[in-house]
mmCIF file of C-alpha atoms in Angstrom:
data_model
loop_
_atom_site.group_PDB
_atom_site.id
_atom_site.type_symbol
_atom_site.label_atom_id
_atom_site.label_comp_id
_atom_site.label_asym_id
_atom_site.label_seq_id
_atom_site.Cartn_x
_atom_site.Cartn_y
_atom_site.Cartn_z
ATOM 1 C CA ASP A 1 -0.825 -13.105 -15.686
ATOM 2 C CA ALA A 2 2.365 -12.344 -13.832
ATOM 3 C CA GLY A 3 2.047 -9.935 -10.969
ATOM 4 C CA VAL A 4 4.593 -7.361 -9.882
ATOM 5 C CA ILE A 5 8.005 -8.998 -9.699
ATOM 6 C CA GLN A 6 10.643 -7.918 -7.207
ATOM 7 C CA SER A 7 14.181 -9.097 -6.697
ATOM 8 C CA PRO A 8 15.881 -10.063 -4.568
ATOM 9 C CA ARG A 9 13.313 -11.336 -2.068
ATOM 10 C CA HIS A 10 15.806 -11.153 0.769
ATOM 11 C CA GLU A 11 18.986 -9.144 1.063
ATOM 12 C CA VAL A 12 21.455 -9.117 3.927
ATOM 13 C CA THR A 13 24.309 -6.681 3.656
ATOM 14 C CA GLU A 14 26.820 -4.878 5.798
ATOM 15 C CA MET A 15 26.641 -1.230 6.658
ATOM 16 C CA GLY A 16 28.267 0.900 3.995
ATOM 17 C CA GLN A 17 27.548 -1.439 1.110
ATOM 18 C CA GLU A 18 25.474 -0.526 -1.931
ATOM 19 C CA VAL A 19 22.103 -2.216 -2.283
ATOM 20 C CA THR A 20 19.995 -2.343 -5.452
ATOM 21 C CA LEU A 21 16.393 -3.479 -5.406
ATOM 22 C CA ARG A 22 14.621 -4.298 -8.655
ATOM 23 C CA CYS A 23 11.018 -4.207 -9.779
ATOM 24 C CA LYS A 24 9.124 -5.258 -12.875
ATOM 25 C CA PRO A 25 5.574 -3.819 -12.877
ATOM 26 C CA ILE A 26 2.556 -5.501 -14.390
ATOM 27 C CA SER A 27 2.524 -5.039 -18.157
ATOM 28 C CA GLY A 28 0.319 -2.146 -19.212
ATOM 29 C CA HIS A 29 0.417 -0.385 -15.860
ATOM 30 C CA ASN A 30 1.431 3.264 -16.134
ATOM 31 C CA SER A 31 2.325 4.084 -12.526
ATOM 32 C CA LEU A 32 4.935 2.537 -10.263
ATOM 33 C CA PHE A 33 5.422 3.073 -6.557
ATOM 34 C CA TRP A 34 8.130 2.192 -4.045
ATOM 35 C CA TYR A 35 7.003 1.841 -0.422
ATOM 36 C CA ARG A 36 8.876 0.912 2.733
ATOM 37 C CA GLN A 37 7.359 -0.925 5.700
ATOM 38 C CA THR A 38 8.786 -0.887 9.217
ATOM 39 C CA MET A 39 7.260 -1.616 12.589
ATOM 40 C CA MET A 40 7.916 1.919 13.781
ATOM 41 C CA ARG A 41 6.734 3.896 10.765
ATOM 42 C CA GLY A 42 4.306 1.513 9.065
ATOM 43 C CA LEU A 43 3.907 1.735 5.293
ATOM 44 C CA GLU A 44 5.275 4.885 3.733
ATOM 45 C CA LEU A 45 5.816 6.063 0.178
ATOM 46 C CA LEU A 46 9.357 6.529 -1.013
ATOM 47 C CA ILE A 47 8.823 7.529 -4.643
ATOM 48 C CA TYR A 48 6.148 7.378 -7.340
ATOM 49 C CA PHE A 49 6.560 7.287 -11.127
ATOM 50 C CA ASN A 50 3.865 7.999 -13.676
ATOM 51 C CA ASN A 51 4.672 7.069 -17.273
ATOM 52 C CA ASN A 52 8.299 6.564 -16.180
ATOM 53 C CA VAL A 53 8.587 10.113 -14.811
ATOM 54 C CA PRO A 54 9.072 10.709 -11.063
ATOM 55 C CA ILE A 55 5.970 12.463 -9.743
ATOM 56 C CA ASP A 56 6.572 12.462 -6.010
ATOM 57 C CA ASP A 57 9.905 11.698 -4.346
ATOM 58 C CA SER A 58 9.157 13.490 -1.094
ATOM 59 C CA GLY A 59 9.440 10.231 0.808
ATOM 60 C CA MET A 60 13.003 9.470 -0.239
ATOM 61 C CA PRO A 61 14.850 9.717 3.078
ATOM 62 C CA GLU A 62 18.034 11.384 1.919
ATOM 63 C CA ASP A 63 20.650 11.472 -0.788
ATOM 64 C CA ARG A 64 21.662 7.917 -0.027
ATOM 65 C CA PHE A 65 18.478 6.750 -1.758
ATOM 66 C CA SER A 66 17.927 6.990 -5.502
ATOM 67 C CA ALA A 67 15.391 5.455 -7.878
ATOM 68 C CA LYS A 68 15.183 5.110 -11.624
ATOM 69 C CA MET A 69 12.662 3.926 -14.139
ATOM 70 C CA PRO A 70 14.453 3.712 -17.487
ATOM 71 C CA ASN A 71 11.457 2.125 -19.232
ATOM 72 C CA ALA A 72 7.893 1.023 -18.571
ATOM 73 C CA SER A 73 8.902 -2.463 -17.477
ATOM 74 C CA PHE A 74 11.722 -1.891 -15.005
ATOM 75 C CA SER A 75 12.627 0.183 -11.978
ATOM 76 C CA THR A 76 15.451 0.167 -9.457
ATOM 77 C CA LEU A 77 15.816 1.531 -5.965
ATOM 78 C CA LYS A 78 19.397 2.018 -4.842
ATOM 79 C CA ILE A 79 20.757 2.691 -1.376
ATOM 80 C CA GLN A 80 24.364 3.814 -1.173
ATOM 81 C CA PRO A 81 25.797 3.606 1.435
ATOM 82 C CA SER A 82 23.372 1.429 3.382
ATOM 83 C CA GLU A 83 22.829 1.869 7.126
ATOM 84 C CA PRO A 84 21.217 -0.386 9.756
ATOM 85 C CA ARG A 85 18.200 1.965 9.972
ATOM 86 C CA ASP A 86 17.439 1.125 6.323
ATOM 87 C CA SER A 87 16.437 -2.392 7.406
ATOM 88 C CA ALA A 88 12.820 -2.823 6.309
ATOM 89 C CA VAL A 89 10.569 -4.503 3.775
ATOM 90 C CA TYR A 90 10.572 -2.610 0.490
ATOM 91 C CA PHE A 91 7.503 -3.000 -1.687
ATOM 92 C CA CYS A 92 7.048 -2.097 -5.304
ATOM 93 C CA ALA A 93 3.499 -1.584 -6.577
ATOM 94 C CA SER A 94 1.977 -0.722 -9.929
ATOM 95 C CA ARG A 95 -1.332 0.717 -11.095
ATOM 96 C CA TYR A 96 -3.057 0.712 -14.470
ATOM 97 C CA ARG A 97 -5.433 3.652 -14.039
ATOM 98 C CA ASP A 98 -5.085 6.990 -12.338
ATOM 99 C CA GLY A 99 -6.627 6.889 -8.892
ATOM 100 C CA GLY A 100 -7.189 3.151 -9.052
ATOM 101 C CA GLU A 101 -6.015 0.250 -6.972
ATOM 102 C CA GLN A 102 -2.357 -0.654 -6.726
ATOM 103 C CA TYR A 103 -0.994 -4.166 -6.999
ATOM 104 C CA PHE A 104 1.955 -4.972 -4.817
ATOM 105 C CA GLY A 105 4.961 -7.163 -5.383
ATOM 106 C CA PRO A 106 6.027 -9.687 -2.755
ATOM 107 C CA GLY A 107 8.508 -7.253 -1.219
ATOM 108 C CA THR A 108 12.230 -7.320 -0.552
ATOM 109 C CA ARG A 109 13.238 -7.851 3.056
ATOM 110 C CA LEU A 110 16.436 -5.858 3.563
ATOM 111 C CA THR A 111 18.652 -6.373 6.587
ATOM 112 C CA VAL A 112 21.660 -4.113 7.058
ATOM 113 C CA THR A 113 24.072 -5.266 9.777
ATOM 114 C CA ALA B 1 -3.379 17.190 5.427
ATOM 115 C CA GLN B 2 -4.487 13.741 4.375
ATOM 116 C CA LYS B 3 -4.717 11.156 7.111
ATOM 117 C CA ILE B 4 -6.056 7.648 7.686
ATOM 118 C CA THR B 5 -6.937 6.497 11.198
ATOM 119 C CA GLN B 6 -7.499 2.909 12.262
ATOM 120 C CA THR B 7 -8.252 2.860 15.977
ATOM 121 C CA GLN B 8 -8.477 -0.897 16.520
ATOM 122 C CA PRO B 9 -5.032 -2.459 16.950
ATOM 123 C CA GLY B 10 -6.575 -5.923 17.209
ATOM 124 C CA MET B 11 -9.917 -7.602 16.638
ATOM 125 C CA PHE B 12 -11.049 -11.097 17.524
ATOM 126 C CA VAL B 13 -13.911 -12.967 15.872
ATOM 127 C CA GLN B 14 -15.179 -16.516 15.636
ATOM 128 C CA GLU B 15 -15.528 -18.375 12.386
ATOM 129 C CA LYS B 16 -18.719 -17.633 10.444
ATOM 130 C CA GLU B 17 -19.343 -14.394 12.296
ATOM 131 C CA ALA B 18 -19.253 -10.981 10.648
ATOM 132 C CA VAL B 19 -16.676 -8.397 11.689
ATOM 133 C CA THR B 20 -16.297 -4.668 11.050
ATOM 134 C CA LEU B 21 -12.892 -3.014 10.859
ATOM 135 C CA ASP B 22 -12.992 0.731 11.395
ATOM 136 C CA CYS B 23 -11.353 3.391 9.257
ATOM 137 C CA THR B 24 -11.739 7.148 9.276
ATOM 138 C CA TYR B 25 -10.078 9.500 6.851
ATOM 139 C CA ASP B 26 -9.346 13.164 6.519
ATOM 140 C CA THR B 27 -8.933 15.102 3.293
ATOM 141 C CA SER B 28 -10.187 18.351 1.845
ATOM 142 C CA ASP B 29 -9.909 17.085 -1.737
ATOM 143 C CA PRO B 30 -13.286 16.171 -3.265
ATOM 144 C CA SER B 31 -11.675 13.468 -5.434
ATOM 145 C CA TYR B 32 -10.329 10.568 -3.461
ATOM 146 C CA GLY B 33 -10.294 6.811 -3.367
ATOM 147 C CA LEU B 34 -10.451 4.516 -0.373
ATOM 148 C CA PHE B 35 -8.895 1.066 -0.360
ATOM 149 C CA TRP B 36 -8.508 -1.920 1.896
ATOM 150 C CA TYR B 37 -5.552 -4.280 1.755
ATOM 151 C CA LYS B 38 -4.911 -7.552 3.549
ATOM 152 C CA GLN B 39 -1.449 -8.547 4.715
ATOM 153 C CA PRO B 40 -1.226 -12.150 5.936
ATOM 154 C CA SER B 41 1.704 -13.371 7.975
ATOM 155 C CA SER B 42 3.503 -14.286 4.758
ATOM 156 C CA GLY B 43 3.878 -10.571 4.117
ATOM 157 C CA GLU B 44 2.287 -9.899 0.748
ATOM 158 C CA MET B 45 -0.151 -7.014 0.309
ATOM 159 C CA ILE B 46 -3.454 -8.141 -1.215
ATOM 160 C CA PHE B 47 -5.947 -5.634 -2.630
ATOM 161 C CA LEU B 48 -9.464 -6.276 -1.346
ATOM 162 C CA ILE B 49 -11.854 -3.478 -2.219
ATOM 163 C CA TYR B 50 -12.084 0.082 -3.530
ATOM 164 C CA GLN B 51 -14.542 2.959 -3.036
ATOM 165 C CA GLY B 52 -14.396 6.191 -4.983
ATOM 166 C CA SER B 53 -15.525 9.435 -3.399
ATOM 167 C CA TYR B 54 -18.200 9.956 -6.037
ATOM 168 C CA ASP B 55 -19.562 6.420 -5.889
ATOM 169 C CA GLN B 56 -23.186 6.395 -4.779
ATOM 170 C CA GLN B 57 -23.301 2.766 -3.767
ATOM 171 C CA ASN B 58 -21.164 0.995 -1.192
ATOM 172 C CA ALA B 59 -18.577 -1.260 -2.788
ATOM 173 C CA THR B 60 -18.847 -5.026 -2.411
ATOM 174 C CA GLU B 61 -16.480 -7.839 -3.409
ATOM 175 C CA GLY B 62 -17.617 -11.267 -2.387
ATOM 176 C CA ARG B 63 -17.554 -11.464 1.415
ATOM 177 C CA TYR B 64 -16.094 -7.957 1.666
ATOM 178 C CA SER B 65 -18.135 -4.789 1.711
ATOM 179 C CA LEU B 66 -17.159 -1.227 2.394
ATOM 180 C CA ASN B 67 -19.502 0.821 4.566
ATOM 181 C CA PHE B 68 -18.879 4.289 3.143
ATOM 182 C CA GLN B 69 -20.279 7.164 5.195
ATOM 183 C CA LYS B 70 -19.051 10.290 3.478
ATOM 184 C CA ALA B 71 -20.402 12.840 5.961
ATOM 185 C CA ARG B 72 -18.691 11.023 8.811
ATOM 186 C CA LYS B 73 -15.564 10.402 6.731
ATOM 187 C CA SER B 74 -15.582 6.741 7.524
ATOM 188 C CA ALA B 75 -14.888 3.729 5.309
ATOM 189 C CA ASN B 76 -15.317 0.634 7.432
ATOM 190 C CA LEU B 77 -14.599 -2.830 6.044
ATOM 191 C CA VAL B 78 -17.178 -5.495 6.764
ATOM 192 C CA ILE B 79 -16.188 -9.131 6.393
ATOM 193 C CA SER B 80 -19.142 -11.477 6.432
ATOM 194 C CA ALA B 81 -18.892 -15.127 7.463
ATOM 195 C CA SER B 82 -15.305 -14.955 8.705
ATOM 196 C CA GLN B 83 -12.941 -17.781 7.842
ATOM 197 C CA LEU B 84 -9.712 -18.911 9.490
ATOM 198 C CA GLY B 85 -7.851 -17.678 6.421
ATOM 199 C CA ASP B 86 -9.051 -14.137 7.123
ATOM 200 C CA SER B 87 -6.607 -13.888 10.029
ATOM 201 C CA ALA B 88 -4.209 -11.138 8.922
ATOM 202 C CA MET B 89 -3.342 -7.469 9.223
ATOM 203 C CA TYR B 90 -5.781 -5.179 7.400
ATOM 204 C CA PHE B 91 -4.819 -1.743 6.134
ATOM 205 C CA CYS B 92 -7.084 1.093 5.112
ATOM 206 C CA ALA B 93 -5.556 3.460 2.554
ATOM 207 C CA MET B 94 -6.450 6.562 0.570
ATOM 208 C CA ASN B 95 -5.299 8.451 -2.478
ATOM 209 C CA THR B 96 -6.436 11.899 -3.524
ATOM 210 C CA GLY B 97 -6.242 14.448 -6.254
ATOM 211 C CA TRP B 98 -6.927 12.336 -9.314
ATOM 212 C CA ARG B 99 -8.913 13.896 -12.070
ATOM 213 C CA ALA B 100 -8.666 14.431 -15.823
ATOM 214 C CA ASN B 101 -4.988 14.691 -16.772
ATOM 215 C CA GLN B 102 -3.843 14.332 -13.157
ATOM 216 C CA ALA B 103 -2.650 11.027 -11.814
ATOM 217 C CA GLY B 104 -3.242 11.911 -8.177
ATOM 218 C CA THR B 105 -1.258 10.918 -5.143
ATOM 219 C CA ALA B 106 0.202 7.681 -3.970
ATOM 220 C CA LEU B 107 -1.516 5.768 -1.181
ATOM 221 C CA ILE B 108 -1.317 6.807 2.431
ATOM 222 C CA PHE B 109 -1.956 4.012 4.880
ATOM 223 C CA GLY B 110 -3.388 3.641 8.339
ATOM 224 C CA LYS B 111 -1.467 1.737 10.986
ATOM 225 C CA GLY B 112 -3.501 -1.401 10.440
ATOM 226 C CA THR B 113 -5.763 -3.723 12.421
ATOM 227 C CA THR B 114 -4.795 -7.288 13.226
ATOM 228 C CA LEU B 115 -7.751 -9.645 12.810
ATOM 229 C CA SER B 116 -7.694 -13.012 14.507
ATOM 230 C CA VAL B 117 -10.325 -15.585 13.543
ATOM 231 C CA SER B 118 -10.816 -18.573 15.839
ATOM 232 C CA SER B 119 -12.666 -21.827 15.289
#
């Protein structure tokens, strides 16, 4: 079975550009999560969808970040405009049962110069 | 407030020995789940083991076991018979608040412990 799929795997962009990260969760999973990992802050939640509805977006840093989940098999995380402090690894994860384990995608390593 | 604490930045063990990675947690919610993830140098996050707050028995998955001490709010990971491939960063994580008709929270993570296994 395919795991969580993320694209691109690596993204290098210049400050001010728009960046879109994509995620396809595991089929049948009803929750999707976006996390960010940095050396300074560790792993932190950005936003969490349950049945395609945003449940918790308290981790979204500011208005420059937005996320959508138009259907059960696709989600995007957009940063516009990007800044060097957005450089991090962005993980998407999905979960098939409430309270259960999450399965992570391979991550997108974003570098903003 | 929910919190996960991992106090060991690094641990060193020889092949075939057992190792315990410490994790303490803090929550006032009676419904919570505790998880361990492995992150090798390649960067992916690999789910290892899960313990629910109402589970009576400690969870086990192959060489991994979770030493769950509810009164002490600890959820230590025990790896038996360490292998070179166990060298990685290990994260303890928790979610809370899940119950009938409530999906609960996302995961909160500790800062991680780097395990180095030598031959």
